[in-house]
mmCIF file of C-alpha atoms and ligand atoms in Angstrom:
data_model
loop_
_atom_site.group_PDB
_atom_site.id
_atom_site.type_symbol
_atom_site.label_atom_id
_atom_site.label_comp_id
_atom_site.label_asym_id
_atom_site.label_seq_id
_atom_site.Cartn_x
_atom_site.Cartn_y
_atom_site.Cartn_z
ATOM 1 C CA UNK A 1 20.852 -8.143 -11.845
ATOM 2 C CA UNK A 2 18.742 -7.230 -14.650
ATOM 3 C CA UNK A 3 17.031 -10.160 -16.856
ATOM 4 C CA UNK A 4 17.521 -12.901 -13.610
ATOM 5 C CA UNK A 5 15.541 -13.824 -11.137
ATOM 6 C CA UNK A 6 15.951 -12.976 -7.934
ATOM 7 C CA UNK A 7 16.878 -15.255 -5.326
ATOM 8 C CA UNK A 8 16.055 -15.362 -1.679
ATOM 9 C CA UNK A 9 18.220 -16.256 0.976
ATOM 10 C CA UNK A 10 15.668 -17.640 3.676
ATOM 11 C CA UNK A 11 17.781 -17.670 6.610
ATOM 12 C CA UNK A 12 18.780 -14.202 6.241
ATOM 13 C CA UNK A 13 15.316 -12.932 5.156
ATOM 14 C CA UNK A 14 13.606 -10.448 7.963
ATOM 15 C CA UNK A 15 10.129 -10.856 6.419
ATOM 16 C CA UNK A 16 9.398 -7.247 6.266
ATOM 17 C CA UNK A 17 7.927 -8.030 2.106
ATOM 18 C CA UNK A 18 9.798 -4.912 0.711
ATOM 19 C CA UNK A 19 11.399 -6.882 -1.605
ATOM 20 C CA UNK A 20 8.052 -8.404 -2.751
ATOM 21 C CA UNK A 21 6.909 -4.863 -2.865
ATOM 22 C CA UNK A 22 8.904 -3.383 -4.947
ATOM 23 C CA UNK A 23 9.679 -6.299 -8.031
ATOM 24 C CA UNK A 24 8.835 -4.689 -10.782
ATOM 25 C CA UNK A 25 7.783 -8.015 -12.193
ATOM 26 C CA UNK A 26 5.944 -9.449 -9.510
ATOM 27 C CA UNK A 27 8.574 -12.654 -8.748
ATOM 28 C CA UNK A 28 8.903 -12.695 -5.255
ATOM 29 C CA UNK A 29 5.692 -13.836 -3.275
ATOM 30 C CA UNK A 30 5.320 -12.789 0.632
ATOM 31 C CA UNK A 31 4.278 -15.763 2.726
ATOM 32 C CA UNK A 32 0.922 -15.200 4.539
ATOM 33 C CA UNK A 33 0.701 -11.649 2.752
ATOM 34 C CA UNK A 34 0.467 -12.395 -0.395
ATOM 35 C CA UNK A 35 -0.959 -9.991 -3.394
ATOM 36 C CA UNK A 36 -4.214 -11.879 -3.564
ATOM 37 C CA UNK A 37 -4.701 -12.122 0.097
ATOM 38 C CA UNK A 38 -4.124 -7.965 0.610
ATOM 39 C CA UNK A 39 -5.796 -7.252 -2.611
ATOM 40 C CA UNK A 40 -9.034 -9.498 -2.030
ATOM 41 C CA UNK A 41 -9.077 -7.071 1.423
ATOM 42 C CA UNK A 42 -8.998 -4.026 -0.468
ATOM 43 C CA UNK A 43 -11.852 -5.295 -2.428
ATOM 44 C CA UNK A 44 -13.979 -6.553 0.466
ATOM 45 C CA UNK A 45 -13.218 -3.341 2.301
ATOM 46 C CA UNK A 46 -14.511 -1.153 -0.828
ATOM 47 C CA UNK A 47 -17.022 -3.648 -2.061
ATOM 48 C CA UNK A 48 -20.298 -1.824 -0.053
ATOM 49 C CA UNK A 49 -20.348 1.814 0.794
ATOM 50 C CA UNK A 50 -16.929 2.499 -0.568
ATOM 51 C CA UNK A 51 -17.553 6.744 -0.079
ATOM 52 C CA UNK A 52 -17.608 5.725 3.545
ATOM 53 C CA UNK A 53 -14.071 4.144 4.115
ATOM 54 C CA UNK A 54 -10.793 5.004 4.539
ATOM 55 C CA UNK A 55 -8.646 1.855 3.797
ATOM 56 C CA UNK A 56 -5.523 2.428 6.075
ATOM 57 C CA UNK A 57 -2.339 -0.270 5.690
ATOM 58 C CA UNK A 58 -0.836 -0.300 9.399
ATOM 59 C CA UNK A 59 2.676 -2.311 9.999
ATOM 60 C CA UNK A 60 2.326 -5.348 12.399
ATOM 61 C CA UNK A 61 5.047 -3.564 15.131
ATOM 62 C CA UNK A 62 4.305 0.371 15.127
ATOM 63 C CA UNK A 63 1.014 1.232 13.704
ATOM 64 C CA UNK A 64 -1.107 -1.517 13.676
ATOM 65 C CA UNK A 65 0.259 -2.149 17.317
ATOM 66 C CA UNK A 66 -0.786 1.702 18.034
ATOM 67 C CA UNK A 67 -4.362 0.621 17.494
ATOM 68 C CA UNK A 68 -4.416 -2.085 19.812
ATOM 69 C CA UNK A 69 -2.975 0.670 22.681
ATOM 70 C CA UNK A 70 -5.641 2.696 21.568
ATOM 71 C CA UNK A 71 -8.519 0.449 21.677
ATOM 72 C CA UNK A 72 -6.803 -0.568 25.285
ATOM 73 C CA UNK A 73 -6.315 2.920 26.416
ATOM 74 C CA UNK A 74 -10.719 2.911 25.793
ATOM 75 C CA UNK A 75 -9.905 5.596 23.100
ATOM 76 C CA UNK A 76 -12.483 5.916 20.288
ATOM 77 C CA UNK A 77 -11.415 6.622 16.901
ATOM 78 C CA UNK A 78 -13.701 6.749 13.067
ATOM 79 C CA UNK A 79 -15.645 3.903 12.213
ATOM 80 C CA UNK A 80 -14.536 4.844 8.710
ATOM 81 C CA UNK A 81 -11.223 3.720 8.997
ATOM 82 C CA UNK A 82 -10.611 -0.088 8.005
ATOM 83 C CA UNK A 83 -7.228 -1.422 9.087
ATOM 84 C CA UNK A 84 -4.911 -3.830 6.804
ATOM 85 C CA UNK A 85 -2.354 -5.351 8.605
ATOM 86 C CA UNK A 86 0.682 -5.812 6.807
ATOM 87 C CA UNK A 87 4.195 -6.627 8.842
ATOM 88 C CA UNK A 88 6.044 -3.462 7.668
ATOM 89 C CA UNK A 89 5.013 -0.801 5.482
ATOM 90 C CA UNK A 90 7.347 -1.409 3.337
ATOM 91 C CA UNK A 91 5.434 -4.523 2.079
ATOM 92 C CA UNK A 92 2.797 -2.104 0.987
ATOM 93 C CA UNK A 93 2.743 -2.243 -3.021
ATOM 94 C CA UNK A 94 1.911 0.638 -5.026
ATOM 95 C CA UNK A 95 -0.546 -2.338 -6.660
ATOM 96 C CA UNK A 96 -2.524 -2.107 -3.429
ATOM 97 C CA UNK A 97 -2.576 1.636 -2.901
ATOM 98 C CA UNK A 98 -3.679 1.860 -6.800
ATOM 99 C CA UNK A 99 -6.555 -0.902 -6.579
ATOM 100 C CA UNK A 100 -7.639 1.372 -3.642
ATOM 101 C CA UNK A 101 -8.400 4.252 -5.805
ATOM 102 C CA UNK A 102 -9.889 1.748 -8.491
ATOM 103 C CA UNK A 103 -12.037 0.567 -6.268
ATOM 104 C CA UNK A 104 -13.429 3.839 -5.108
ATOM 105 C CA UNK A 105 -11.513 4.662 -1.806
ATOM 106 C CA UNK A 106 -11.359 8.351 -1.142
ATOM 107 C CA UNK A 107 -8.831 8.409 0.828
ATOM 108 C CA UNK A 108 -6.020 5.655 1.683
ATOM 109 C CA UNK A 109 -3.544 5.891 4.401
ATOM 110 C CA UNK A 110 -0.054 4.283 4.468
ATOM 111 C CA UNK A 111 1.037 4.214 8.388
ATOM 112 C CA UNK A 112 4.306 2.986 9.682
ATOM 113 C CA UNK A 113 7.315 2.847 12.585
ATOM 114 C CA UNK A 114 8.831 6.138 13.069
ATOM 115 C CA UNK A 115 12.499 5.961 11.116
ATOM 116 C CA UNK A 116 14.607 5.521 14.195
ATOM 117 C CA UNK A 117 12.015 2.310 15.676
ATOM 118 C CA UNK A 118 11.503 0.113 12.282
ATOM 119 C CA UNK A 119 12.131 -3.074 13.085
ATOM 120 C CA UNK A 120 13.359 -4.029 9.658
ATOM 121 C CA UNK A 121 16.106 -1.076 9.743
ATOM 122 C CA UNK A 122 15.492 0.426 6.584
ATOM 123 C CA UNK A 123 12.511 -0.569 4.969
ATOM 124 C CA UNK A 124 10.782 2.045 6.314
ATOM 125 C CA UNK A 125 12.250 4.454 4.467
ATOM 126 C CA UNK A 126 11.566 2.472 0.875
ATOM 127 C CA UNK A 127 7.824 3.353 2.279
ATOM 128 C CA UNK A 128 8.511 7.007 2.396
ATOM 129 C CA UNK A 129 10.356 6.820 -1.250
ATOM 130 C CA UNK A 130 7.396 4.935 -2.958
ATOM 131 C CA UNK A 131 4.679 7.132 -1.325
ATOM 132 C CA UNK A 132 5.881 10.077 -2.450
ATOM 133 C CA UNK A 133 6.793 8.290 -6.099
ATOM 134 C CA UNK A 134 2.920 7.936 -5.838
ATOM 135 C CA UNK A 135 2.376 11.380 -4.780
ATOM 136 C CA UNK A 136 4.085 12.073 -8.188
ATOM 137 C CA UNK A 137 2.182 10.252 -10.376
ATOM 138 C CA UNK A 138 -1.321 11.255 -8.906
ATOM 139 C CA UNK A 139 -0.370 14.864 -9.837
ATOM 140 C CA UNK A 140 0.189 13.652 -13.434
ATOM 141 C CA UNK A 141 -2.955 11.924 -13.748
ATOM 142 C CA UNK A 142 -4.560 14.964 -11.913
ATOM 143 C CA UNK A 143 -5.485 13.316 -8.724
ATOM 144 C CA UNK A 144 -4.838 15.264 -5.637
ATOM 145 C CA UNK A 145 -2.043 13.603 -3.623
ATOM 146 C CA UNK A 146 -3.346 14.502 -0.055
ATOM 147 C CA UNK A 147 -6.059 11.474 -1.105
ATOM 148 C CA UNK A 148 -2.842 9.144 0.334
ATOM 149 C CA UNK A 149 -1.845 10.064 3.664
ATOM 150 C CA UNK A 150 1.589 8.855 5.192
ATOM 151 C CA UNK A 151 2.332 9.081 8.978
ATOM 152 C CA UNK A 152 4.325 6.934 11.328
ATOM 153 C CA UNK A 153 2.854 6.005 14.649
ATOM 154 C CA UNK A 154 4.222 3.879 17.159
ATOM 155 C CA UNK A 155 3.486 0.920 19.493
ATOM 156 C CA UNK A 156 2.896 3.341 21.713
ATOM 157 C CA UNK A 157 0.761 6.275 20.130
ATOM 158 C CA UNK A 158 -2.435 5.033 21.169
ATOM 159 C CA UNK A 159 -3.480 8.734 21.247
ATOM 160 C CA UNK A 160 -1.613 9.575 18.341
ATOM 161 C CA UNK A 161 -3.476 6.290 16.116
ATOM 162 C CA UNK A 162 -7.003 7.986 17.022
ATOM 163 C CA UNK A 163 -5.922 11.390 16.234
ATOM 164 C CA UNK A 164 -4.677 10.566 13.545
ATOM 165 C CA UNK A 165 -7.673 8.498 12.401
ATOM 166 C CA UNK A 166 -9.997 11.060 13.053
ATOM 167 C CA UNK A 167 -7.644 13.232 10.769
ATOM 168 C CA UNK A 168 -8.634 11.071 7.756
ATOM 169 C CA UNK A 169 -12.056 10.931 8.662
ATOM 170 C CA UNK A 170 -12.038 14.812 8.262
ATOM 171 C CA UNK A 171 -10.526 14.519 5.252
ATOM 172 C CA UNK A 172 -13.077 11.787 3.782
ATOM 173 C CA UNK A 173 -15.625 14.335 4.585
ATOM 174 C CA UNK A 174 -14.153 16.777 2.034
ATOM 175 C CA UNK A 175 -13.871 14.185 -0.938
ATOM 176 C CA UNK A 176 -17.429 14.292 -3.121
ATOM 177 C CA UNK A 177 -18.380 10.841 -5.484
ATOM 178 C CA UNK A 178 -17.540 13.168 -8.513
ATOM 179 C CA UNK A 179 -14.207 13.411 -7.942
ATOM 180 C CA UNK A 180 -13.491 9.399 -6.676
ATOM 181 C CA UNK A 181 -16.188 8.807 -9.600
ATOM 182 C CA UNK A 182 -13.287 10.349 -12.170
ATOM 183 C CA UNK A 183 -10.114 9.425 -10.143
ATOM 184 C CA UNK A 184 -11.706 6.036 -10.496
ATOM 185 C CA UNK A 185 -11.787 5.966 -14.668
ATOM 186 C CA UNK A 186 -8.077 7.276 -14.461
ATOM 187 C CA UNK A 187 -6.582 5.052 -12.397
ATOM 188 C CA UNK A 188 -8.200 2.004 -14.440
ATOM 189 C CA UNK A 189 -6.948 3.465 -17.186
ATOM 190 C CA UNK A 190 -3.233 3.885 -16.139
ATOM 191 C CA UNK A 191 -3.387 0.390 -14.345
ATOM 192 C CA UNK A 192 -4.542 -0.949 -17.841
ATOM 193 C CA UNK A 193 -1.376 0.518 -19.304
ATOM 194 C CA UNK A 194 1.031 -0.539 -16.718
ATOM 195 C CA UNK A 195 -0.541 -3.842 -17.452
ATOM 196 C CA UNK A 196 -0.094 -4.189 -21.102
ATOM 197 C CA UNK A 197 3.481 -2.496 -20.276
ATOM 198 C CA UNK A 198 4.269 -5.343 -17.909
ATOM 199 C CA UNK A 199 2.652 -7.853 -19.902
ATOM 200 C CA UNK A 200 5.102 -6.736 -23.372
ATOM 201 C CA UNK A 201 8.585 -7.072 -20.558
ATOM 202 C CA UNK A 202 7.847 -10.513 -19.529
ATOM 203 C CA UNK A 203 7.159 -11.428 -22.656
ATOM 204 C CA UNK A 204 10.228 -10.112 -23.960
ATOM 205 C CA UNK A 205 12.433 -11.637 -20.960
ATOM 206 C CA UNK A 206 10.313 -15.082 -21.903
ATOM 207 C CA UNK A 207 11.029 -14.916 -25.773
ATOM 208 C CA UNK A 208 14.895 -14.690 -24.660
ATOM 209 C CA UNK A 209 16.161 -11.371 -24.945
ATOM 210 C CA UNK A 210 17.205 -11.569 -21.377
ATOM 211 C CA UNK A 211 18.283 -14.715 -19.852
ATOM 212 C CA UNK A 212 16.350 -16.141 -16.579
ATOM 213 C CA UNK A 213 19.104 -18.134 -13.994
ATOM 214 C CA UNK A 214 15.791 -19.876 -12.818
ATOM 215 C CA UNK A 215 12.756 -20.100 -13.497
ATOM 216 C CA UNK A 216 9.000 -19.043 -10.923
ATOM 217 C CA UNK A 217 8.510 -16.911 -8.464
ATOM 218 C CA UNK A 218 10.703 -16.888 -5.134
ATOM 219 C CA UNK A 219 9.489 -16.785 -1.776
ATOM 220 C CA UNK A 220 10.067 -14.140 0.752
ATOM 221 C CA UNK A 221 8.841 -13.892 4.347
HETATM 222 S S1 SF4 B 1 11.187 -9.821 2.820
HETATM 223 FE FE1 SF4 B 1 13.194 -10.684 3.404
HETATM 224 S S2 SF4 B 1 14.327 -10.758 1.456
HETATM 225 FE FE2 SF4 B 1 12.597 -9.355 1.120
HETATM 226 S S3 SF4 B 1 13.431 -7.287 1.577
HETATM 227 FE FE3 SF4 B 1 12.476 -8.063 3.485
HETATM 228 S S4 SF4 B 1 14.167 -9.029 4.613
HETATM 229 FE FE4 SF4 B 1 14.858 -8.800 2.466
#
């Protein structure tokens, strides 16, 4: 309900971290994947040599899983490619996906269960609707979209993963430091403003216009 916080109900939380995800104002905290903890890996990822990475978010069950078949199956895939493991995709903030490009990344991948295997039902397809909300606004701001990749790859795509990785290691290829260089001065730009826009609502909400049932963040997860 707009103005209150939300509220939590643990025992019937799956932990997928949509819900932390998607608050517009940041209340709900993900136990264990928290902002800080995915953010600081974005920035240790793109810290050194940021040209040369691809920072890929893979879901605990599908993706992320789909490595581990691959590495089994003694398939090789991209150096390039550094993994974060989140539990769903749908935990994947548009924050994190932004800081990417911030930080330099040419090319960010969001990976995830195929619709019919996530094991959070639906959340799955909140990934798909904020992706291509970000698609969206990186046209607007002049970026070119194909910079974030979505696909959905399964426990059992170990072939699939590398392919798939060695698809966005092509596409690194064709991405030049001008145009991160640039993308990089935009996106601070419109992160600034979404800041200072953020910053005037909960000030708002805090000077009483809209009345808070509780106060601090809730837990998730
Ligand atoms: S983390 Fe829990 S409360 Fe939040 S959307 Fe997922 S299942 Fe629901």
């Amino acid at each position: 309900k707009k103005g209150l916080y939300p509220v939590v109900i643990q025992a019937a939380c799956a932990g997928c971290g949509t819900c932390s995800a998607e608050c517009p104002n940041d209340t709900i905290t993900m136990r264990h994947f928290t902002d800080l903890q995915i953010l600081g890996q974005v920035d240790a990822i793109l810290e050194e040599k940021p040209m040369e990475k691809v920072v890929a978010f893979a879901c605990n069950w599908c993706s992320y899983a789909g490595g581990d078949t691959c590495g089994t199956s003694r398939l090789q895939y991209p150096a390039s490619v550094r993994l974060i493991r989140t539990m769903c995709s749908g935990r994947v903030d548009e924050d994190f996906i932004w800081r990417a490009f911030e930080k330099g990344a040419p090319v960010v991948l969001v990976s995830g269960c195929h619709f019919s295997d996530c094991h959070y039902i639906s959340a799955v397809t909140w990934t798909q609707q904020r992706v291509e909300k970000i698609w969206t606004q990186m046209e607007k701001l002049g970026l070119r979209p194909e910079r974030l990749q979505l696909d959905w790859i399964s426990a059992a795509e170990g072939q699939k993963f590398a392919r798939v990785m060695r698809q966005m290691d092509e596409l690194l290829k064709q991405i030049g430091p001008a145009e991160v260089e640039e993308s990089r001065k935009i996106v601070a730009e419109f992160l600034r403003e979404k800041r200072e826009k953020k910053e005037k609502r909960l000030a708002k909400s805090a000077a009483g216009e809209t009345v808070g049932a509780a106060a601090g963040p809730k837990e998730g997860g």
